[in-house]
mmCIF file of C-alpha atoms in Angstrom:
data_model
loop_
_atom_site.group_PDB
_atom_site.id
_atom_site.type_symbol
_atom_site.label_atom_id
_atom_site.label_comp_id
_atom_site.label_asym_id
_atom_site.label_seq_id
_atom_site.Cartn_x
_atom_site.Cartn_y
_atom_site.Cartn_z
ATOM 1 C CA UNK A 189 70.634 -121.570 1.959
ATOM 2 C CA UNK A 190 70.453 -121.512 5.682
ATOM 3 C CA UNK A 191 72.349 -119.413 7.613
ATOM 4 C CA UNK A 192 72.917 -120.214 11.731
ATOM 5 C CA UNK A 193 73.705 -117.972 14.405
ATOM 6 C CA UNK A 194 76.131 -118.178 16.539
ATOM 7 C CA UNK A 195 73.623 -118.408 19.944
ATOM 8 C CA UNK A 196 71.511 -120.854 18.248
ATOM 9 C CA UNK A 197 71.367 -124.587 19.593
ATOM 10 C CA UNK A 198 72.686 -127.655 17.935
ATOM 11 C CA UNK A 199 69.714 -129.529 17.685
ATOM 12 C CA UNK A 200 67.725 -126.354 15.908
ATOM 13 C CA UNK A 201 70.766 -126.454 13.651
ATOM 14 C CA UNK A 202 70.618 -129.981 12.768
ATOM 15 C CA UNK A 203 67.189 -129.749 11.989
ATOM 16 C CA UNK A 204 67.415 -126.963 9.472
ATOM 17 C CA UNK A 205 69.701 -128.629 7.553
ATOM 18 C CA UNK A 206 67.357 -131.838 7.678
ATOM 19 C CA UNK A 207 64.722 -129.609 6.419
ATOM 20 C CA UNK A 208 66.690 -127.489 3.862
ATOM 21 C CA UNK A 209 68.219 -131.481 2.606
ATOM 22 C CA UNK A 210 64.437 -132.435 2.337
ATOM 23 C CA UNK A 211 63.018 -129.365 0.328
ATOM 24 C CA UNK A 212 66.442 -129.590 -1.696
ATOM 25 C CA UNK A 213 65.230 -132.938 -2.696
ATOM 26 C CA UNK A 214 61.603 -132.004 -3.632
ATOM 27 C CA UNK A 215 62.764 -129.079 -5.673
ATOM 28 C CA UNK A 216 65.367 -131.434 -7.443
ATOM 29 C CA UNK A 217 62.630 -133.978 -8.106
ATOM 30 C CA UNK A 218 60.556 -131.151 -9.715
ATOM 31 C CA UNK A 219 62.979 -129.908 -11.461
ATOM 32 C CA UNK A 220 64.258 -133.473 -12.924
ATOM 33 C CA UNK A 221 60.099 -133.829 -14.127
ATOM 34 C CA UNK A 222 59.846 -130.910 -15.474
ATOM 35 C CA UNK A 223 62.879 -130.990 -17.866
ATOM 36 C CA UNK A 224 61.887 -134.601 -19.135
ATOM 37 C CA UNK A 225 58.396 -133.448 -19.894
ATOM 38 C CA UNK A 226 59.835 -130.657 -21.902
ATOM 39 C CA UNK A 227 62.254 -132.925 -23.444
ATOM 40 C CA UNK A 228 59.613 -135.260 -24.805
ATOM 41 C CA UNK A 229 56.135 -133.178 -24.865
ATOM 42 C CA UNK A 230 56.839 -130.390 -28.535
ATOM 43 C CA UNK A 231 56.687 -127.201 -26.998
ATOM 44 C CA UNK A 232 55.013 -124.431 -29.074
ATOM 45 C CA UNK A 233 57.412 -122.066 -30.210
ATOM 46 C CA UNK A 234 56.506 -118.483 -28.766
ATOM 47 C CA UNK A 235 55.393 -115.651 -30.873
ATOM 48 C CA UNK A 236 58.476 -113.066 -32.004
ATOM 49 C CA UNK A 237 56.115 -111.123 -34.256
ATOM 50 C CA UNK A 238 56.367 -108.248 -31.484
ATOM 51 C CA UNK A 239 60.393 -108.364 -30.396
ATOM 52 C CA UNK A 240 62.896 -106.331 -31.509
ATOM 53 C CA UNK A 241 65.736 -108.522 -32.638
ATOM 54 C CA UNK A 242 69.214 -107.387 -32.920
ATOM 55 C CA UNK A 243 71.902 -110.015 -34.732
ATOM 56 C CA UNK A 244 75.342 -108.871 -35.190
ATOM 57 C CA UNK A 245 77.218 -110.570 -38.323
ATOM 58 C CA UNK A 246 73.830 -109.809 -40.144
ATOM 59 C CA UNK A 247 75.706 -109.120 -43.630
ATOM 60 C CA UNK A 248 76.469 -112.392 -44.763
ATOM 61 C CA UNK A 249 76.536 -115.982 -43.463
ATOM 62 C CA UNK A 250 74.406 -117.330 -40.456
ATOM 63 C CA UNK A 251 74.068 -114.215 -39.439
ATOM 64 C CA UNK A 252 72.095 -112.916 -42.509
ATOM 65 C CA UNK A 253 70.217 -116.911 -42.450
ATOM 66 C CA UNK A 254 68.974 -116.428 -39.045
ATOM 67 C CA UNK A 255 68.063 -112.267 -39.810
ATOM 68 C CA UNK A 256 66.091 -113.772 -43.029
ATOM 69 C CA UNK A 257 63.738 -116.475 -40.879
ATOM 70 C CA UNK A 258 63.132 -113.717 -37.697
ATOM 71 C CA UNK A 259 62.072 -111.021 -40.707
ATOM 72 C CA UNK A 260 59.679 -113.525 -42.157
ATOM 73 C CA UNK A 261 58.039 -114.111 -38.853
ATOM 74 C CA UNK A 262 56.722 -110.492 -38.346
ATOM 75 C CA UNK A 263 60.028 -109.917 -36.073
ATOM 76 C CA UNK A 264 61.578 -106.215 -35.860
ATOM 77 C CA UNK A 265 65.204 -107.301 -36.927
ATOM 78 C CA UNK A 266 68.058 -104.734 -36.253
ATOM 79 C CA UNK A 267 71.160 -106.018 -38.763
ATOM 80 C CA UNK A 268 74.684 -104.737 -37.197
ATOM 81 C CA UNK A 269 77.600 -105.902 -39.061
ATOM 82 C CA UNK A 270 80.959 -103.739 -39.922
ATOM 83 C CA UNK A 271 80.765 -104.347 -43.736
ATOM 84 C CA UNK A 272 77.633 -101.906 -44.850
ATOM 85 C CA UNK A 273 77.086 -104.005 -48.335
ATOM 86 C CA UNK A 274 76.678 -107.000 -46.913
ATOM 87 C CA UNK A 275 74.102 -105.608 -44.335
ATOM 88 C CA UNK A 276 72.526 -103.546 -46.752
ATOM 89 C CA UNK A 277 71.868 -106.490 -49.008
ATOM 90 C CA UNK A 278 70.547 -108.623 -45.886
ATOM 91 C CA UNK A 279 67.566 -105.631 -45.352
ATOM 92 C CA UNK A 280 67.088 -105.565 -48.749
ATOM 93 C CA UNK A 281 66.438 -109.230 -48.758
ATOM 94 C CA UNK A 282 64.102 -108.854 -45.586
ATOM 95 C CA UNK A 283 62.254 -106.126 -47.044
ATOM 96 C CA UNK A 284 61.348 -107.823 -50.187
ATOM 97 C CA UNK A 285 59.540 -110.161 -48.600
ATOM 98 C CA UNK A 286 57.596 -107.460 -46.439
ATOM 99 C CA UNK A 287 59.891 -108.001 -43.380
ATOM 100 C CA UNK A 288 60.812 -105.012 -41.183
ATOM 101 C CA UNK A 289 64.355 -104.811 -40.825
ATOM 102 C CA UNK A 290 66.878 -101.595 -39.962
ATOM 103 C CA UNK A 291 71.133 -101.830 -40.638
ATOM 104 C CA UNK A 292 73.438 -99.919 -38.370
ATOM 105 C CA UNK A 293 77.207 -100.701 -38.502
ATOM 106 C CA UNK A 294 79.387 -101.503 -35.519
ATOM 107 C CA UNK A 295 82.509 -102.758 -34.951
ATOM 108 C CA UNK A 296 81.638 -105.159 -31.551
ATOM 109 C CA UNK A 297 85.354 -104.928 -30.762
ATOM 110 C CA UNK A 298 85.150 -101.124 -29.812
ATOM 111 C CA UNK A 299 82.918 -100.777 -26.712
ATOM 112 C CA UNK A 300 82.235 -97.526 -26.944
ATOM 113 C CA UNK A 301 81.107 -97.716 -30.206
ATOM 114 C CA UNK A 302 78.753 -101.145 -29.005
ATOM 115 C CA UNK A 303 77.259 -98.714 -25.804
ATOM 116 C CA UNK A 304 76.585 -96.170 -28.534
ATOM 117 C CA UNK A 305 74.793 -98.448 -30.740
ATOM 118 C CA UNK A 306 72.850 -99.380 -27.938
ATOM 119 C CA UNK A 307 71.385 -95.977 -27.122
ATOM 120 C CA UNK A 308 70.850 -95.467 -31.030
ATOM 121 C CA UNK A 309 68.606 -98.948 -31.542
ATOM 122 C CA UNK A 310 66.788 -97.392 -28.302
ATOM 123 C CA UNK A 311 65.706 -94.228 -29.748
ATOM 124 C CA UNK A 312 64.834 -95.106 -33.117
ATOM 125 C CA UNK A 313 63.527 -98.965 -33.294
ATOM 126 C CA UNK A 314 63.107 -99.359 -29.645
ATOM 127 C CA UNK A 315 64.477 -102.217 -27.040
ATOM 128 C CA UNK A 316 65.998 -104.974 -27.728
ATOM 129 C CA UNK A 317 64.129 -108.114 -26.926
ATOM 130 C CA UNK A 318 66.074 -110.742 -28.028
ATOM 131 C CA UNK A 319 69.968 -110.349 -28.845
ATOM 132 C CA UNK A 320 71.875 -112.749 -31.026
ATOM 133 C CA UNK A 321 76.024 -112.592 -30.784
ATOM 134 C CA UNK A 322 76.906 -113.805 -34.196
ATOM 135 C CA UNK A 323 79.379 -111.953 -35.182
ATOM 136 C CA UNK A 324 82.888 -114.209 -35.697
ATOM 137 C CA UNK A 325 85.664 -115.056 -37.410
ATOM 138 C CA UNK A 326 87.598 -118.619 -38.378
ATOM 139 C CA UNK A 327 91.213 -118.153 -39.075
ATOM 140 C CA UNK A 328 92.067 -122.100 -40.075
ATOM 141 C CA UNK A 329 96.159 -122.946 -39.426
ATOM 142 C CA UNK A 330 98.561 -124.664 -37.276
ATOM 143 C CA UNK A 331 98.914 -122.399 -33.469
ATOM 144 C CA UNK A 332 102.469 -121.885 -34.861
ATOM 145 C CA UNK A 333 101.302 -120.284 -37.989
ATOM 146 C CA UNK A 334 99.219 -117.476 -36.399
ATOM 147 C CA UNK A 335 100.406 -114.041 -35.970
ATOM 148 C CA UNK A 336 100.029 -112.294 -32.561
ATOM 149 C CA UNK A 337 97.442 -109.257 -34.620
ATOM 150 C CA UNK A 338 94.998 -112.447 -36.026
ATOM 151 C CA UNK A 339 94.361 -113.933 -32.898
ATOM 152 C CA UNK A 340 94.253 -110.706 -31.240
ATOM 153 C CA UNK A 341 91.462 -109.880 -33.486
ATOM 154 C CA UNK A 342 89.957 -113.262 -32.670
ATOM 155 C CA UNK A 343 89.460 -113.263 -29.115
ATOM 156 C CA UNK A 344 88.217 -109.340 -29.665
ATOM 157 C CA UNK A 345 85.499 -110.047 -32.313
ATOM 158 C CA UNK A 346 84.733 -113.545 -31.090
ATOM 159 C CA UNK A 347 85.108 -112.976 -26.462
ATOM 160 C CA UNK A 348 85.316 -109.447 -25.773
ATOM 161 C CA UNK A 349 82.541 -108.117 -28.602
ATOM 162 C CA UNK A 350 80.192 -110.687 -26.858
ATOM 163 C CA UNK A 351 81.150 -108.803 -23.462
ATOM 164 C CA UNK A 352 80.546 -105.696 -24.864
ATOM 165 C CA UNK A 353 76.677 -106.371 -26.078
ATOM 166 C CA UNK A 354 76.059 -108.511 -23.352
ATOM 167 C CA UNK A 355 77.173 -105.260 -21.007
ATOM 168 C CA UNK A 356 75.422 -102.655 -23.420
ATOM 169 C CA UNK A 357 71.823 -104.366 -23.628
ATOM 170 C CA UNK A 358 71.530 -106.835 -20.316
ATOM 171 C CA UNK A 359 71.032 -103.642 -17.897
ATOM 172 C CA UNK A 360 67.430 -102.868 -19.717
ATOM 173 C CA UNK A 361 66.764 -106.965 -19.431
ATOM 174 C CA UNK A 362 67.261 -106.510 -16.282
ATOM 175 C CA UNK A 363 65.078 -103.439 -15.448
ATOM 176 C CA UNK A 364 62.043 -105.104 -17.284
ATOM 177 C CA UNK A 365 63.209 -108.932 -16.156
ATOM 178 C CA UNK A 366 62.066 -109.780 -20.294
ATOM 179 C CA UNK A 367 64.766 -110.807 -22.482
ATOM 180 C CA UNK A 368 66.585 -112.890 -24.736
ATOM 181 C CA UNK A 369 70.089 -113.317 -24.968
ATOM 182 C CA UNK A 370 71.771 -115.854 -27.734
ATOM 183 C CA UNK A 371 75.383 -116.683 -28.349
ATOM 184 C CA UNK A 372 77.061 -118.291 -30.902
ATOM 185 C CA UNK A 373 79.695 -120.967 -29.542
ATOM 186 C CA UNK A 374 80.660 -124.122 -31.770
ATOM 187 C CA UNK A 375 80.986 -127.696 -31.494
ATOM 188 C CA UNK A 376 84.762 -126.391 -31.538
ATOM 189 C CA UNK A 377 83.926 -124.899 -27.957
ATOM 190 C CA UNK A 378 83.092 -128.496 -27.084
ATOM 191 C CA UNK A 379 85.845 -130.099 -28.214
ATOM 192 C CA UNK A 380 89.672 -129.873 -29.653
ATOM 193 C CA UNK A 381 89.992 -129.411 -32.898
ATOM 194 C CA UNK A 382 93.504 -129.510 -35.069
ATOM 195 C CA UNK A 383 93.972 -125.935 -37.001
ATOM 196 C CA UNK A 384 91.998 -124.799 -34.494
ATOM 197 C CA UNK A 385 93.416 -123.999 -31.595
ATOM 198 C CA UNK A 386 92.640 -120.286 -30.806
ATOM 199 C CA UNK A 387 89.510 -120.533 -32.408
ATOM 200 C CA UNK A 388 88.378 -123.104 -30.235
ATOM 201 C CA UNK A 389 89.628 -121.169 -27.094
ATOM 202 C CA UNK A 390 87.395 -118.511 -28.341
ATOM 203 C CA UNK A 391 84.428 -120.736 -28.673
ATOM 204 C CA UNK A 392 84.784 -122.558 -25.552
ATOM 205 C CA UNK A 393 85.215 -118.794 -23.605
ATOM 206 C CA UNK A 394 82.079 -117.632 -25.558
ATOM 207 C CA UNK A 395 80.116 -121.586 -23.901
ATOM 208 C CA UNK A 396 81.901 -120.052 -20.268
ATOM 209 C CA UNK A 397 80.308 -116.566 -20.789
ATOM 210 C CA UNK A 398 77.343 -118.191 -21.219
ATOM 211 C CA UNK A 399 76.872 -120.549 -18.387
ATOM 212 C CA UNK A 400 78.781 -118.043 -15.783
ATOM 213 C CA UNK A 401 76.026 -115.772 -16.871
ATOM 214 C CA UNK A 402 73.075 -118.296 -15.930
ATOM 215 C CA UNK A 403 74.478 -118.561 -12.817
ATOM 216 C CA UNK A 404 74.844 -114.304 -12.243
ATOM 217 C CA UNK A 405 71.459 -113.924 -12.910
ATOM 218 C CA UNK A 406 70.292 -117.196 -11.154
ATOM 219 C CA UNK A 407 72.097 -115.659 -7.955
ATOM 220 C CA UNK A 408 70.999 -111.941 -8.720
ATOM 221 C CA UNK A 409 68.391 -110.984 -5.743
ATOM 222 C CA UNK A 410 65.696 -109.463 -8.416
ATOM 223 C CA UNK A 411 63.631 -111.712 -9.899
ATOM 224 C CA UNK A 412 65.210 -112.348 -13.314
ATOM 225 C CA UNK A 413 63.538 -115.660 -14.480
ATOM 226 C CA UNK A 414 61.731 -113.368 -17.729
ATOM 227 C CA UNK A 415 65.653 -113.284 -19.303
ATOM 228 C CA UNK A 416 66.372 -116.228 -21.147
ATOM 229 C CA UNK A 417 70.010 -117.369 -22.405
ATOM 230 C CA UNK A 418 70.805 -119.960 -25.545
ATOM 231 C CA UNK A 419 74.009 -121.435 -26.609
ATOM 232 C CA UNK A 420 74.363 -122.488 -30.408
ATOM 233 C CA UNK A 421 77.073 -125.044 -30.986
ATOM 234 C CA UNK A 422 77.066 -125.693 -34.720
ATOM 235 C CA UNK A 423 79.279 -128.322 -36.060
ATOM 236 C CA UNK A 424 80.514 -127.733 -39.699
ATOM 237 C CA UNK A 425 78.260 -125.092 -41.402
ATOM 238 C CA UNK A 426 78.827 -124.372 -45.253
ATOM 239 C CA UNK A 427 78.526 -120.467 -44.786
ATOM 240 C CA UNK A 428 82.455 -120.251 -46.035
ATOM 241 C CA UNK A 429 84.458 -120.377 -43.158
ATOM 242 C CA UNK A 430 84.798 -123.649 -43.405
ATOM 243 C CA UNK A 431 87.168 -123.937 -46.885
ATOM 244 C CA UNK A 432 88.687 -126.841 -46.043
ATOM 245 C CA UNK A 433 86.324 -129.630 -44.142
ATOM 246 C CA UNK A 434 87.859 -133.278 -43.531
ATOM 247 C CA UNK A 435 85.044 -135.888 -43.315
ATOM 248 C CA UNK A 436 85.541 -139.585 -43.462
ATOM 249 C CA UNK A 437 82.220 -140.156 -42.893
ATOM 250 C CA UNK A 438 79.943 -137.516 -45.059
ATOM 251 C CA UNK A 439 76.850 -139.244 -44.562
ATOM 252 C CA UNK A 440 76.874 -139.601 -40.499
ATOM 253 C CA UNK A 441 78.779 -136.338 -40.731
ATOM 254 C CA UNK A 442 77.879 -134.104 -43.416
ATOM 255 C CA UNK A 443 78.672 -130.547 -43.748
ATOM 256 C CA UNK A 444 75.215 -128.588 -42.716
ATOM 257 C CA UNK A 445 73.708 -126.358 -44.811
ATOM 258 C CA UNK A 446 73.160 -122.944 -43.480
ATOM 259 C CA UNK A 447 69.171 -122.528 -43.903
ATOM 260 C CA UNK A 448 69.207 -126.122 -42.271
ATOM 261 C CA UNK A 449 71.533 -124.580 -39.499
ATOM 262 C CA UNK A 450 69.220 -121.159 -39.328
ATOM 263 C CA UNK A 451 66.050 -123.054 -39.219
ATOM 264 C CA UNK A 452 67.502 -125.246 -36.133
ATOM 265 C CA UNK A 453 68.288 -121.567 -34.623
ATOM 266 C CA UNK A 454 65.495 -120.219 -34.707
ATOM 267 C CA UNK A 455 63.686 -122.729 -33.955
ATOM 268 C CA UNK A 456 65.718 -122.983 -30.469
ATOM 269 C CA UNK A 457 65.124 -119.621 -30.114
ATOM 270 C CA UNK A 458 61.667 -119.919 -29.862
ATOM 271 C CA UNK A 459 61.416 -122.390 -27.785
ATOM 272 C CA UNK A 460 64.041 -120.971 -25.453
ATOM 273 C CA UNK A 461 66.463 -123.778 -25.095
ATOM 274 C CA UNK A 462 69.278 -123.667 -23.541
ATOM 275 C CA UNK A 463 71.702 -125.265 -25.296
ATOM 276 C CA UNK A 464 71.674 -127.013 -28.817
ATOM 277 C CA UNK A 465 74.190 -128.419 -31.013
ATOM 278 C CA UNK A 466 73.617 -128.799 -35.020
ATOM 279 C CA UNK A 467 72.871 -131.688 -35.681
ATOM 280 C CA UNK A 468 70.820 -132.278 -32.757
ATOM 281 C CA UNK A 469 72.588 -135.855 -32.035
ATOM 282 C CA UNK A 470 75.997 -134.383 -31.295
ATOM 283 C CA UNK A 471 74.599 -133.101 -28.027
ATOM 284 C CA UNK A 472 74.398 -136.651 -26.711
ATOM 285 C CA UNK A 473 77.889 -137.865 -28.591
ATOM 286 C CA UNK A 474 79.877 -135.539 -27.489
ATOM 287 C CA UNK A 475 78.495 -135.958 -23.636
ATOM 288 C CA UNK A 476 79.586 -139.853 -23.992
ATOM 289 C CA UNK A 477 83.003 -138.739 -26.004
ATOM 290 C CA UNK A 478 83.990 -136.583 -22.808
ATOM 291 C CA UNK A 479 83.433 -139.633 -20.064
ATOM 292 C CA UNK A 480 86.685 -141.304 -22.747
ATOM 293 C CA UNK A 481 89.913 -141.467 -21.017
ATOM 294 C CA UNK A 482 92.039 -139.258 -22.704
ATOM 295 C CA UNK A 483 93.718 -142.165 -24.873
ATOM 296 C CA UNK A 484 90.537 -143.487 -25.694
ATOM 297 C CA UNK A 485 89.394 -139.975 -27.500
ATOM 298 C CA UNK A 486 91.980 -140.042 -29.318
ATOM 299 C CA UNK A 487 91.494 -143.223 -31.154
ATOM 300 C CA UNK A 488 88.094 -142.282 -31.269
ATOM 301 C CA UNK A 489 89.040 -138.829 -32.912
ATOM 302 C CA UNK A 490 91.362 -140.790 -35.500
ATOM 303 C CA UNK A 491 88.667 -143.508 -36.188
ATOM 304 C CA UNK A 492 85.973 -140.831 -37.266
ATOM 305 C CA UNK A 493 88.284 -138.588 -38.944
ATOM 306 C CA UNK A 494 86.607 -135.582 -39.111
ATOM 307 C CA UNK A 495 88.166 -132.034 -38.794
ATOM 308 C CA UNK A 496 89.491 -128.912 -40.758
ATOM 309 C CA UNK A 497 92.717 -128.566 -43.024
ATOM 310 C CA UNK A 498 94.584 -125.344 -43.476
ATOM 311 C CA UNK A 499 93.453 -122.599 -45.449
#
């Protein structure tokens, strides 16, 4: 960004902005290339057989899909979930199949208890290379029918424990400029969904967190272009939150399995993207769905019929 002083003459002025307007333009045109070359030449998905990755909502779910493909690939995978069976079970599972996999359990609502957590993984399996925020719930009902405690508990587990880990493990990122941070956000952070409605606040928050934080670091004077940041938006996953999907359509809009969904993951992972929806297609729909007048979405929304009943 240029900067002018006061004493400096017009003309000197004029021609820094020409200048800083001209390299603008070369860095844009670089930029443009090099995305389009990664769009269409494979990239080879980097090695994770030396991280240390830590996935909260490890016990059961996505969570536990995604812990299952990072444990196979040689990965050190730290499982954090508040129900101890259900991460127990996941380490089990890794360990069976000669993975190397450790449980703690946290509650990602309770900072203290997050910070803690994050001086325990420290000491005892080392730092954390790659962190996945998981961990959520999916309360299904009409806005009216929600108590103030659920979706209290909904923007703490699914916002503020996000915060939390992001504020617990980004510091040693930082201090090494090597790191990986991944959040779970939806296709309901994308769009509107009926039965939805703090959930979707939630999920569209946890897409904010994201992006605000891309431009933090992109802004940050260090050089922080080692820490890399991915945003999952799933559409519906059959992991059990969903009890109740509404599809018109199944075969242009079929539920996703979840080892579909975790390979998809993982795969972005690797190749450090950063953003993907699941199915890949909806990244491009939904783009065209939000240049609709507002009238116009709506039909659209009651022509393809898809959503979520109650519980």
């Amino acid at each position: 960004m240029t900067y002018f002083r006061a004493d400096e003459p017009q003309i000197i002025q004029v021609i820094r902005i020409i200048l800083e307007v001209i390299w603008t333009i070369v860095l844009l045109h670089y930029e443009l290339t090099k995305a389009f070359v990664k769009w269409t030449v494979p990239q080879e998905p980097k090695d994770v057989s030396e991280d240390v990755i830590l996935i909260t909502g490890a016990g059961h779910g996505m969570g536990r899909e995604v812990a299952l493909r990072f444990g196979r690939l040689g990965a050190r995978v730290v499982c954090v979930d508040i129900n101890d069976k259900g991460n127990e079970e996941t380490l089990n599972m890794i360990t069976e199949e000669k993975g190397r996999a450790y449980t703690y359990q946290c509650d990602v609502t309770n900072r203290d208890a997050v910070f803690a957590l994050a001086e325990k993984v420290t000491s005892e399996v080392g730092e954390v290379t790659i962190l996945v925020n998981n961990a959520g719930i999916m309360p299904c009902k009409p806005i009216l029918k929600h108590s103030e405690k659920e979706i209290r508990t909904l923007v703490d587990i699914n916002v503020n424990g996000n915060l939390w880990m992001i504020q617990a493990f980004l510091p040693a990122m930082l201090e090494r400029n090597c790191g990986h941070i991944v959040a779970m956000s939806s296709m309901a952070g994308k769009m509107g969904l009926r039965n939805l409605v703090p959930y979707c606040g939630t999920k569209y928050a946890v897409r904010g967190i994201m992006e605000s934080l891309a431009m933090e670091l992109h802004e940050d004077p260090r050089d922080t272009n080692g820490i890399k940041l991915t945003t999952i938006c799933p559409y519906i996953v059959n992991t059990g939150l969903c009890t109740n999907p509404r599809i018109r359509f199944p075969s242009l809009m079929k539920v996703v399995d979840p080892g579909e969904a975790a390979d998809q993951i993982v795969d972005a992972i690797r190749k450090e993207y950063h953003e993907i929806t699941i199915p890949s297609d909806l990244y491009y729909t939904n783009k065209i769905y939000n240049l609709l007048p507002v009238g116009a979405a709506k039909l659209m929304t009651d022509f393809i019929g898809t959503g979520l009943d109650p519980q």
